[in-house]
């Protein structure tokens, strides 16, 4: 929904629908834009969550298999478990997730849910912030889980037992609790109810899985002690650890000495890299003709730059994309046409006169009008009905443009991504941005790529063109079908052993040139920038500066703006004319040197406050320091010190040191 936290900065004082309709002359248009925006928002969210599940499925399945395999030894009996665990090894999965830390919560939540659904109800997650009371945290959360498994106790008894176990926090308590709970669960028939999903034996002794979400942030000494204690109880408890690692598996060696790490039976699991995950999201959401909203090249560059140079978070990248979606539908009244083809055509026939005027003012539509004959120009500028008919045609053409654009983009990427030095970009997003900015065939890199492609061997070129043919097969437009037919003919000629010979060029060289000329013609026909298409403004969001201002945090600039010009933020009419005390103190400190005399500062503050309060300059009380002003001044100075603008100094007791540059 549009009320999620990622856009609360924009809609914090009103509901999402009010955000669209507030101050709008055309309420129906605003409501329709809101509904379209909400539909696309939910589709984007659902698609990305589904993609996240698909990308995590392989590694999560491997983790589940490892945990099932490890616990199966314990199920065969205590003797077998003890013989295998003679060295007190605890099965440990080292899950390397990468540096995109904001994305890890979703992965761990998915892992925890799958473990609880199919393996064990005893799953607990701990973070480094809980390191001090780690053992108690584990026990408390497991006790809560046990209450939900065994339903024989009364609510009053459950709460009493939990409180008692929190007081007696030890692994012995956990052992006794585990034996009691597993016996109760088996006796009550809980195991038989889930026998089809996880098996009878596994339910009799489900493992206890402890997930350490951020291993690098844990206190190594506390972690060592916890592992040493747990290793003494592996014969009684089927304990298992999952280490969430952001950097490298060698972190375990750096944090744990050999005497401790040898107590762990570690198996390594490597997740998909964040850049591969980002490529999948871009391919699913952006490089898709079925999704009508499109970020411009500059907007996409802003989002990718924040991803690469800030936190590598795909989750935050999606939030930025959602913010761009919201801003587009809020700022562009004609975004009412940004939806599926059928709905867009219906909306085009229902445009109001005001919407038609907006349509006529679009730069792309004005260029289209200038290209028409005199009579057609008159019709387009005077007849609303004719404009609506033309709008339907142009929207159809825009949808065809996208259906032809993305297959040819993928074909060009396949041909050029493996070339030396990646002249057009190894990632398809780089090639896409180049195509959005200007005619890609006018780039020097494009000419270099074509020269390198003319040096390709027969097998390499044939393989690349076959991949292009597979990309073009799903295409349903007439031009894509014609391109596929011509490409198939070229492949048939390339694969023939015998062909007509010439003196100057070999048969393969002739066919290679023909194939590359054909690819070049497709590029020039279908990879023109979206600005060349009439009504592209309906689907494309290009306000990169607005998006950058929302996403790039600049706290220092914001603080200085607030202190220098508080009414930039305080735009409420109920605010008094007098500036806040901290702003007055801040401006006065700008007039001082490196050391500021507190008494002189106080007197200057009292004078400014007296003037702001409208006191008579000739009165005896003007600029007088009373107890109230003194207290307000002390509070303002304390706030300024907290923000880091000043600090106390030992040079002079009645002075403070200024920490910002500049003076009188």
PDB file of C-alpha atoms in Angstrom, residues 268-522:
ATOM      1  CA  UNK A 268      29.445 -22.858   4.019  1.00  0.00           C
ATOM      2  CA  UNK A 269      26.458 -21.467   2.085  1.00  0.00           C
ATOM      3  CA  UNK A 270      26.873 -18.599  -0.388  1.00  0.00           C
ATOM      4  CA  UNK A 271      23.867 -16.497  -1.386  1.00  0.00           C
ATOM      5  CA  UNK A 272      23.361 -14.743  -4.694  1.00  0.00           C
ATOM      6  CA  UNK A 273      25.370 -11.515  -4.904  1.00  0.00           C
ATOM      7  CA  UNK A 274      23.495  -8.249  -4.466  1.00  0.00           C
ATOM      8  CA  UNK A 275      24.460  -7.090  -7.980  1.00  0.00           C
ATOM      9  CA  UNK A 276      22.973 -10.248  -9.482  1.00  0.00           C
ATOM     10  CA  UNK A 277      19.878  -9.704  -7.380  1.00  0.00           C
ATOM     11  CA  UNK A 278      19.632  -6.116  -8.620  1.00  0.00           C
ATOM     12  CA  UNK A 279      20.003  -7.274 -12.227  1.00  0.00           C
ATOM     13  CA  UNK A 280      17.110  -9.687 -11.693  1.00  0.00           C
ATOM     14  CA  UNK A 281      14.908  -6.948 -10.215  1.00  0.00           C
ATOM     15  CA  UNK A 282      15.670  -4.542 -13.061  1.00  0.00           C
ATOM     16  CA  UNK A 283      14.981  -7.278 -15.586  1.00  0.00           C
ATOM     17  CA  UNK A 284      11.686  -8.183 -13.904  1.00  0.00           C
ATOM     18  CA  UNK A 285      10.304  -4.707 -13.199  1.00  0.00           C
ATOM     19  CA  UNK A 286      11.987  -2.169 -15.481  1.00  0.00           C
ATOM     20  CA  UNK A 287      12.959  -4.079 -18.638  1.00  0.00           C
ATOM     21  CA  UNK A 288       9.436  -5.338 -19.053  1.00  0.00           C
ATOM     22  CA  UNK A 289       6.911  -4.076 -21.576  1.00  0.00           C
ATOM     23  CA  UNK A 290       4.037  -5.290 -19.368  1.00  0.00           C
ATOM     24  CA  UNK A 291       4.909  -2.797 -16.631  1.00  0.00           C
ATOM     25  CA  UNK A 292       3.851   0.648 -17.944  1.00  0.00           C
ATOM     26  CA  UNK A 293       5.773   2.891 -15.528  1.00  0.00           C
ATOM     27  CA  UNK A 294       9.309   3.677 -16.711  1.00  0.00           C
ATOM     28  CA  UNK A 295      12.134   5.611 -14.999  1.00  0.00           C
ATOM     29  CA  UNK A 296      14.193   7.806 -17.293  1.00  0.00           C
ATOM     30  CA  UNK A 297      17.911   7.283 -17.792  1.00  0.00           C
ATOM     31  CA  UNK A 298      18.888   9.925 -15.221  1.00  0.00           C
ATOM     32  CA  UNK A 299      16.417   8.606 -12.644  1.00  0.00           C
ATOM     33  CA  UNK A 300      17.718   5.079 -13.107  1.00  0.00           C
ATOM     34  CA  UNK A 301      21.272   6.381 -12.762  1.00  0.00           C
ATOM     35  CA  UNK A 302      20.371   8.019  -9.439  1.00  0.00           C
ATOM     36  CA  UNK A 303      18.874   4.792  -8.104  1.00  0.00           C
ATOM     37  CA  UNK A 304      21.795   2.657  -9.289  1.00  0.00           C
ATOM     38  CA  UNK A 305      24.352   5.163  -7.939  1.00  0.00           C
ATOM     39  CA  UNK A 306      22.753   5.097  -4.488  1.00  0.00           C
ATOM     40  CA  UNK A 307      22.794   1.300  -4.637  1.00  0.00           C
ATOM     41  CA  UNK A 308      26.462   1.082  -5.683  1.00  0.00           C
ATOM     42  CA  UNK A 309      27.895   3.836  -3.491  1.00  0.00           C
ATOM     43  CA  UNK A 310      25.702   3.624  -0.391  1.00  0.00           C
ATOM     44  CA  UNK A 311      24.453   0.270   0.918  1.00  0.00           C
ATOM     45  CA  UNK A 312      24.082  -2.267  -1.939  1.00  0.00           C
ATOM     46  CA  UNK A 313      20.516  -2.759  -0.742  1.00  0.00           C
ATOM     47  CA  UNK A 314      18.102  -4.089  -3.351  1.00  0.00           C
ATOM     48  CA  UNK A 315      15.309  -3.471  -0.881  1.00  0.00           C
ATOM     49  CA  UNK A 316      16.150   0.234  -0.740  1.00  0.00           C
ATOM     50  CA  UNK A 317      16.499   0.318  -4.527  1.00  0.00           C
ATOM     51  CA  UNK A 318      12.920  -0.944  -4.799  1.00  0.00           C
ATOM     52  CA  UNK A 319      11.786   1.674  -2.279  1.00  0.00           C
ATOM     53  CA  UNK A 320      13.426   4.372  -4.394  1.00  0.00           C
ATOM     54  CA  UNK A 321      11.672   3.020  -7.466  1.00  0.00           C
ATOM     55  CA  UNK A 322       8.364   3.068  -5.596  1.00  0.00           C
ATOM     56  CA  UNK A 323       9.011   6.658  -4.561  1.00  0.00           C
ATOM     57  CA  UNK A 324       9.628   7.574  -8.211  1.00  0.00           C
ATOM     58  CA  UNK A 325       6.329   5.869  -9.083  1.00  0.00           C
ATOM     59  CA  UNK A 326       4.493   7.889  -6.445  1.00  0.00           C
ATOM     60  CA  UNK A 327       6.102  11.164  -7.505  1.00  0.00           C
ATOM     61  CA  UNK A 328       5.277  10.512 -11.173  1.00  0.00           C
ATOM     62  CA  UNK A 329       1.585   9.890 -10.547  1.00  0.00           C
ATOM     63  CA  UNK A 330       1.377  12.837  -8.183  1.00  0.00           C
ATOM     64  CA  UNK A 331       3.153  15.379 -10.381  1.00  0.00           C
ATOM     65  CA  UNK A 332       1.930  14.313 -13.844  1.00  0.00           C
ATOM     66  CA  UNK A 333      -1.860  14.672 -14.342  1.00  0.00           C
ATOM     67  CA  UNK A 334      -1.647  12.695 -17.602  1.00  0.00           C
ATOM     68  CA  UNK A 335      -0.215   9.708 -15.757  1.00  0.00           C
ATOM     69  CA  UNK A 336      -3.854   8.617 -15.685  1.00  0.00           C
ATOM     70  CA  UNK A 337      -2.943   7.032 -19.045  1.00  0.00           C
ATOM     71  CA  UNK A 338      -0.006   5.123 -17.505  1.00  0.00           C
ATOM     72  CA  UNK A 339      -1.585   1.693 -17.200  1.00  0.00           C
ATOM     73  CA  UNK A 340      -2.189  -1.413 -19.266  1.00  0.00           C
ATOM     74  CA  UNK A 341      -2.930  -0.881 -22.931  1.00  0.00           C
ATOM     75  CA  UNK A 342      -6.642  -1.681 -22.739  1.00  0.00           C
ATOM     76  CA  UNK A 343      -7.232   0.551 -19.716  1.00  0.00           C
ATOM     77  CA  UNK A 344      -5.145   3.356 -21.218  1.00  0.00           C
ATOM     78  CA  UNK A 345      -7.251   3.354 -24.384  1.00  0.00           C
ATOM     79  CA  UNK A 346     -10.434   3.544 -22.310  1.00  0.00           C
ATOM     80  CA  UNK A 347      -9.083   6.417 -20.226  1.00  0.00           C
ATOM     81  CA  UNK A 348      -8.083   8.255 -23.416  1.00  0.00           C
ATOM     82  CA  UNK A 349     -11.716   8.422 -24.552  1.00  0.00           C
ATOM     83  CA  UNK A 350     -12.753   9.833 -21.138  1.00  0.00           C
ATOM     84  CA  UNK A 351     -10.268  12.710 -20.982  1.00  0.00           C
ATOM     85  CA  UNK A 352     -11.723  16.036 -19.888  1.00  0.00           C
ATOM     86  CA  UNK A 353     -11.186  19.280 -21.758  1.00  0.00           C
ATOM     87  CA  UNK A 354      -8.534  20.245 -19.195  1.00  0.00           C
ATOM     88  CA  UNK A 355      -6.731  16.952 -19.803  1.00  0.00           C
ATOM     89  CA  UNK A 356      -6.832  17.540 -23.563  1.00  0.00           C
ATOM     90  CA  UNK A 357      -5.225  20.949 -23.014  1.00  0.00           C
ATOM     91  CA  UNK A 358      -2.511  19.303 -20.921  1.00  0.00           C
ATOM     92  CA  UNK A 359      -2.012  16.771 -23.687  1.00  0.00           C
ATOM     93  CA  UNK A 360      -1.594  19.510 -26.276  1.00  0.00           C
ATOM     94  CA  UNK A 361       1.049  21.178 -24.099  1.00  0.00           C
ATOM     95  CA  UNK A 362       3.287  18.126 -23.880  1.00  0.00           C
ATOM     96  CA  UNK A 363       6.589  18.768 -25.709  1.00  0.00           C
ATOM     97  CA  UNK A 364       6.432  15.399 -27.464  1.00  0.00           C
ATOM     98  CA  UNK A 365       2.856  16.030 -28.649  1.00  0.00           C
ATOM     99  CA  UNK A 366       3.790  19.516 -29.840  1.00  0.00           C
ATOM    100  CA  UNK A 367       6.606  17.994 -31.932  1.00  0.00           C
ATOM    101  CA  UNK A 368       4.131  15.492 -33.337  1.00  0.00           C
ATOM    102  CA  UNK A 369       1.745  18.321 -34.306  1.00  0.00           C
ATOM    103  CA  UNK A 370       4.546  20.220 -36.053  1.00  0.00           C
ATOM    104  CA  UNK A 371       5.265  17.169 -38.217  1.00  0.00           C
ATOM    105  CA  UNK A 372       1.664  17.017 -39.513  1.00  0.00           C
ATOM    106  CA  UNK A 373       0.039  18.830 -42.430  1.00  0.00           C
ATOM    107  CA  UNK A 374      -1.720  22.203 -41.988  1.00  0.00           C
ATOM    108  CA  UNK A 375      -5.253  20.771 -41.862  1.00  0.00           C
ATOM    109  CA  UNK A 376      -4.263  18.071 -39.392  1.00  0.00           C
ATOM    110  CA  UNK A 377      -2.545  20.656 -37.206  1.00  0.00           C
ATOM    111  CA  UNK A 378      -5.758  22.692 -36.999  1.00  0.00           C
ATOM    112  CA  UNK A 379      -7.729  19.589 -36.001  1.00  0.00           C
ATOM    113  CA  UNK A 380      -5.203  18.645 -33.346  1.00  0.00           C
ATOM    114  CA  UNK A 381      -5.296  22.122 -31.821  1.00  0.00           C
ATOM    115  CA  UNK A 382      -9.064  22.740 -31.945  1.00  0.00           C
ATOM    116  CA  UNK A 383     -10.967  19.453 -31.762  1.00  0.00           C
ATOM    117  CA  UNK A 384     -11.043  17.570 -28.465  1.00  0.00           C
ATOM    118  CA  UNK A 385     -12.609  14.478 -30.055  1.00  0.00           C
ATOM    119  CA  UNK A 386      -9.921  14.311 -32.720  1.00  0.00           C
ATOM    120  CA  UNK A 387      -7.197  14.692 -30.098  1.00  0.00           C
ATOM    121  CA  UNK A 388      -8.685  11.768 -28.150  1.00  0.00           C
ATOM    122  CA  UNK A 389      -8.690   9.586 -31.282  1.00  0.00           C
ATOM    123  CA  UNK A 390      -5.093  10.486 -32.074  1.00  0.00           C
ATOM    124  CA  UNK A 391      -4.182   9.911 -28.434  1.00  0.00           C
ATOM    125  CA  UNK A 392      -5.459   6.329 -28.690  1.00  0.00           C
ATOM    126  CA  UNK A 393      -3.337   5.734 -31.781  1.00  0.00           C
ATOM    127  CA  UNK A 394      -0.236   7.223 -30.165  1.00  0.00           C
ATOM    128  CA  UNK A 395      -0.722   5.135 -27.024  1.00  0.00           C
ATOM    129  CA  UNK A 396      -0.915   1.982 -29.173  1.00  0.00           C
ATOM    130  CA  UNK A 397       2.289   3.038 -30.900  1.00  0.00           C
ATOM    131  CA  UNK A 398       3.968   3.664 -27.527  1.00  0.00           C
ATOM    132  CA  UNK A 399       3.052   0.166 -26.318  1.00  0.00           C
ATOM    133  CA  UNK A 400       4.374  -1.311 -29.594  1.00  0.00           C
ATOM    134  CA  UNK A 401       7.575   0.683 -29.157  1.00  0.00           C
ATOM    135  CA  UNK A 402       8.154  -0.948 -25.751  1.00  0.00           C
ATOM    136  CA  UNK A 403       7.330  -4.431 -27.065  1.00  0.00           C
ATOM    137  CA  UNK A 404       9.920  -3.999 -29.812  1.00  0.00           C
ATOM    138  CA  UNK A 405      12.479  -2.115 -27.702  1.00  0.00           C
ATOM    139  CA  UNK A 406      13.231  -4.673 -24.988  1.00  0.00           C
ATOM    140  CA  UNK A 407      13.839  -7.752 -27.211  1.00  0.00           C
ATOM    141  CA  UNK A 408      16.245  -5.794 -29.433  1.00  0.00           C
ATOM    142  CA  UNK A 409      17.951  -4.372 -26.330  1.00  0.00           C
ATOM    143  CA  UNK A 410      18.542  -7.894 -25.038  1.00  0.00           C
ATOM    144  CA  UNK A 411      19.849  -9.033 -28.416  1.00  0.00           C
ATOM    145  CA  UNK A 412      22.320  -6.155 -28.573  1.00  0.00           C
ATOM    146  CA  UNK A 413      23.423  -6.896 -25.017  1.00  0.00           C
ATOM    147  CA  UNK A 414      24.047 -10.568 -25.828  1.00  0.00           C
ATOM    148  CA  UNK A 415      26.194  -9.622 -28.817  1.00  0.00           C
ATOM    149  CA  UNK A 416      28.254  -6.946 -27.071  1.00  0.00           C
ATOM    150  CA  UNK A 417      28.511  -7.927 -23.384  1.00  0.00           C
ATOM    151  CA  UNK A 418      31.270 -10.493 -24.010  1.00  0.00           C
ATOM    152  CA  UNK A 419      33.425  -8.173 -26.098  1.00  0.00           C
ATOM    153  CA  UNK A 420      36.795  -6.962 -24.715  1.00  0.00           C
ATOM    154  CA  UNK A 421      36.505  -3.965 -22.364  1.00  0.00           C
ATOM    155  CA  UNK A 422      32.704  -4.167 -22.551  1.00  0.00           C
ATOM    156  CA  UNK A 423      32.318  -1.202 -24.892  1.00  0.00           C
ATOM    157  CA  UNK A 424      28.543  -1.006 -24.380  1.00  0.00           C
ATOM    158  CA  UNK A 425      28.393  -2.168 -20.763  1.00  0.00           C
ATOM    159  CA  UNK A 426      28.620  -5.606 -19.222  1.00  0.00           C
ATOM    160  CA  UNK A 427      25.339  -5.089 -17.334  1.00  0.00           C
ATOM    161  CA  UNK A 428      22.201  -4.688 -19.407  1.00  0.00           C
ATOM    162  CA  UNK A 429      21.156  -1.726 -17.248  1.00  0.00           C
ATOM    163  CA  UNK A 430      24.216   0.192 -18.502  1.00  0.00           C
ATOM    164  CA  UNK A 431      23.238  -0.452 -22.103  1.00  0.00           C
ATOM    165  CA  UNK A 432      19.637   0.484 -21.311  1.00  0.00           C
ATOM    166  CA  UNK A 433      20.703   3.809 -19.792  1.00  0.00           C
ATOM    167  CA  UNK A 434      22.817   4.558 -22.877  1.00  0.00           C
ATOM    168  CA  UNK A 435      19.824   3.882 -25.113  1.00  0.00           C
ATOM    169  CA  UNK A 436      17.573   6.099 -22.989  1.00  0.00           C
ATOM    170  CA  UNK A 437      19.920   9.077 -23.142  1.00  0.00           C
ATOM    171  CA  UNK A 438      20.493   9.322 -26.909  1.00  0.00           C
ATOM    172  CA  UNK A 439      20.726   7.317 -30.119  1.00  0.00           C
ATOM    173  CA  UNK A 440      22.998   4.471 -29.122  1.00  0.00           C
ATOM    174  CA  UNK A 441      24.329   4.036 -32.672  1.00  0.00           C
ATOM    175  CA  UNK A 442      25.833   7.528 -32.448  1.00  0.00           C
ATOM    176  CA  UNK A 443      28.172   6.471 -29.609  1.00  0.00           C
ATOM    177  CA  UNK A 444      31.795   5.747 -30.368  1.00  0.00           C
ATOM    178  CA  UNK A 445      31.459   2.593 -28.277  1.00  0.00           C
ATOM    179  CA  UNK A 446      28.785   1.302 -30.632  1.00  0.00           C
ATOM    180  CA  UNK A 447      31.046   1.693 -33.668  1.00  0.00           C
ATOM    181  CA  UNK A 448      33.864  -0.046 -31.789  1.00  0.00           C
ATOM    182  CA  UNK A 449      31.525  -2.886 -30.854  1.00  0.00           C
ATOM    183  CA  UNK A 450      30.480  -3.397 -34.461  1.00  0.00           C
ATOM    184  CA  UNK A 451      34.122  -3.538 -35.553  1.00  0.00           C
ATOM    185  CA  UNK A 452      34.878  -6.149 -32.906  1.00  0.00           C
ATOM    186  CA  UNK A 453      31.810  -8.172 -33.878  1.00  0.00           C
ATOM    187  CA  UNK A 454      33.135  -8.355 -37.445  1.00  0.00           C
ATOM    188  CA  UNK A 455      36.111 -10.256 -36.053  1.00  0.00           C
ATOM    189  CA  UNK A 456      33.974 -12.902 -34.374  1.00  0.00           C
ATOM    190  CA  UNK A 457      34.543 -16.538 -35.189  1.00  0.00           C
ATOM    191  CA  UNK A 458      31.772 -18.515 -36.854  1.00  0.00           C
ATOM    192  CA  UNK A 459      30.840 -20.564 -33.793  1.00  0.00           C
ATOM    193  CA  UNK A 460      30.710 -17.540 -31.480  1.00  0.00           C
ATOM    194  CA  UNK A 461      28.572 -15.495 -33.865  1.00  0.00           C
ATOM    195  CA  UNK A 462      26.233 -18.385 -34.605  1.00  0.00           C
ATOM    196  CA  UNK A 463      25.759 -19.082 -30.884  1.00  0.00           C
ATOM    197  CA  UNK A 464      25.018 -15.405 -30.149  1.00  0.00           C
ATOM    198  CA  UNK A 465      22.519 -15.139 -33.008  1.00  0.00           C
ATOM    199  CA  UNK A 466      20.775 -18.308 -31.869  1.00  0.00           C
ATOM    200  CA  UNK A 467      20.316 -16.728 -28.433  1.00  0.00           C
ATOM    201  CA  UNK A 468      18.895 -13.637 -30.134  1.00  0.00           C
ATOM    202  CA  UNK A 469      16.448 -15.831 -32.035  1.00  0.00           C
ATOM    203  CA  UNK A 470      15.266 -17.350 -28.747  1.00  0.00           C
ATOM    204  CA  UNK A 471      14.670 -13.846 -27.389  1.00  0.00           C
ATOM    205  CA  UNK A 472      12.643 -12.815 -30.443  1.00  0.00           C
ATOM    206  CA  UNK A 473      10.433 -15.943 -30.466  1.00  0.00           C
ATOM    207  CA  UNK A 474       7.936 -14.740 -27.796  1.00  0.00           C
ATOM    208  CA  UNK A 475       7.503 -11.427 -29.643  1.00  0.00           C
ATOM    209  CA  UNK A 476       3.948 -10.922 -30.906  1.00  0.00           C
ATOM    210  CA  UNK A 477       4.336  -7.771 -32.976  1.00  0.00           C
ATOM    211  CA  UNK A 478       4.568  -7.937 -36.764  1.00  0.00           C
ATOM    212  CA  UNK A 479       8.035  -6.410 -36.800  1.00  0.00           C
ATOM    213  CA  UNK A 480       9.403  -8.908 -34.286  1.00  0.00           C
ATOM    214  CA  UNK A 481       8.000 -11.842 -36.257  1.00  0.00           C
ATOM    215  CA  UNK A 482       9.542 -10.497 -39.457  1.00  0.00           C
ATOM    216  CA  UNK A 483      12.865  -9.981 -37.682  1.00  0.00           C
ATOM    217  CA  UNK A 484      12.783 -13.540 -36.340  1.00  0.00           C
ATOM    218  CA  UNK A 485      12.109 -14.946 -39.821  1.00  0.00           C
ATOM    219  CA  UNK A 486      15.007 -13.023 -41.340  1.00  0.00           C
ATOM    220  CA  UNK A 487      17.326 -14.002 -38.487  1.00  0.00           C
ATOM    221  CA  UNK A 488      16.407 -17.680 -38.942  1.00  0.00           C
ATOM    222  CA  UNK A 489      17.276 -17.419 -42.630  1.00  0.00           C
ATOM    223  CA  UNK A 490      20.670 -15.926 -41.812  1.00  0.00           C
ATOM    224  CA  UNK A 491      21.352 -18.680 -39.277  1.00  0.00           C
ATOM    225  CA  UNK A 492      20.438 -21.326 -41.854  1.00  0.00           C
ATOM    226  CA  UNK A 493      22.965 -19.860 -44.324  1.00  0.00           C
ATOM    227  CA  UNK A 494      25.637 -19.569 -41.632  1.00  0.00           C
ATOM    228  CA  UNK A 495      25.274 -23.228 -40.711  1.00  0.00           C
ATOM    229  CA  UNK A 496      25.560 -24.494 -44.317  1.00  0.00           C
ATOM    230  CA  UNK A 497      28.842 -26.187 -45.100  1.00  0.00           C
ATOM    231  CA  UNK A 498      28.930 -25.185 -48.755  1.00  0.00           C
ATOM    232  CA  UNK A 499      28.095 -21.811 -50.192  1.00  0.00           C
ATOM    233  CA  UNK A 500      28.897 -19.576 -53.110  1.00  0.00           C
ATOM    234  CA  UNK A 501      32.550 -18.508 -53.090  1.00  0.00           C
ATOM    235  CA  UNK A 502      33.927 -15.120 -53.999  1.00  0.00           C
ATOM    236  CA  UNK A 503      37.453 -13.948 -54.626  1.00  0.00           C
ATOM    237  CA  UNK A 504      37.537 -11.066 -52.152  1.00  0.00           C
ATOM    238  CA  UNK A 505      35.550 -12.400 -49.158  1.00  0.00           C
ATOM    239  CA  UNK A 506      34.810 -15.852 -47.826  1.00  0.00           C
ATOM    240  CA  UNK A 507      31.175 -17.013 -47.689  1.00  0.00           C
ATOM    241  CA  UNK A 508      31.198 -16.722 -43.901  1.00  0.00           C
ATOM    242  CA  UNK A 509      32.507 -13.145 -43.995  1.00  0.00           C
ATOM    243  CA  UNK A 510      29.741 -12.163 -46.401  1.00  0.00           C
ATOM    244  CA  UNK A 511      27.055 -13.706 -44.210  1.00  0.00           C
ATOM    245  CA  UNK A 512      28.613 -12.238 -41.077  1.00  0.00           C
ATOM    246  CA  UNK A 513      28.424  -8.751 -42.555  1.00  0.00           C
ATOM    247  CA  UNK A 514      24.832  -9.345 -43.595  1.00  0.00           C
ATOM    248  CA  UNK A 515      23.924 -10.530 -40.090  1.00  0.00           C
ATOM    249  CA  UNK A 516      25.562  -7.527 -38.432  1.00  0.00           C
ATOM    250  CA  UNK A 517      23.958  -5.117 -40.894  1.00  0.00           C
ATOM    251  CA  UNK A 518      20.628  -6.704 -40.037  1.00  0.00           C
ATOM    252  CA  UNK A 519      21.269  -6.285 -36.290  1.00  0.00           C
ATOM    253  CA  UNK A 520      22.331  -2.686 -36.915  1.00  0.00           C
ATOM    254  CA  UNK A 521      19.098  -2.007 -38.787  1.00  0.00           C
ATOM    255  CA  UNK A 522      17.089  -3.435 -35.893  1.00  0.00           C
TER     256      UNK A 522
END
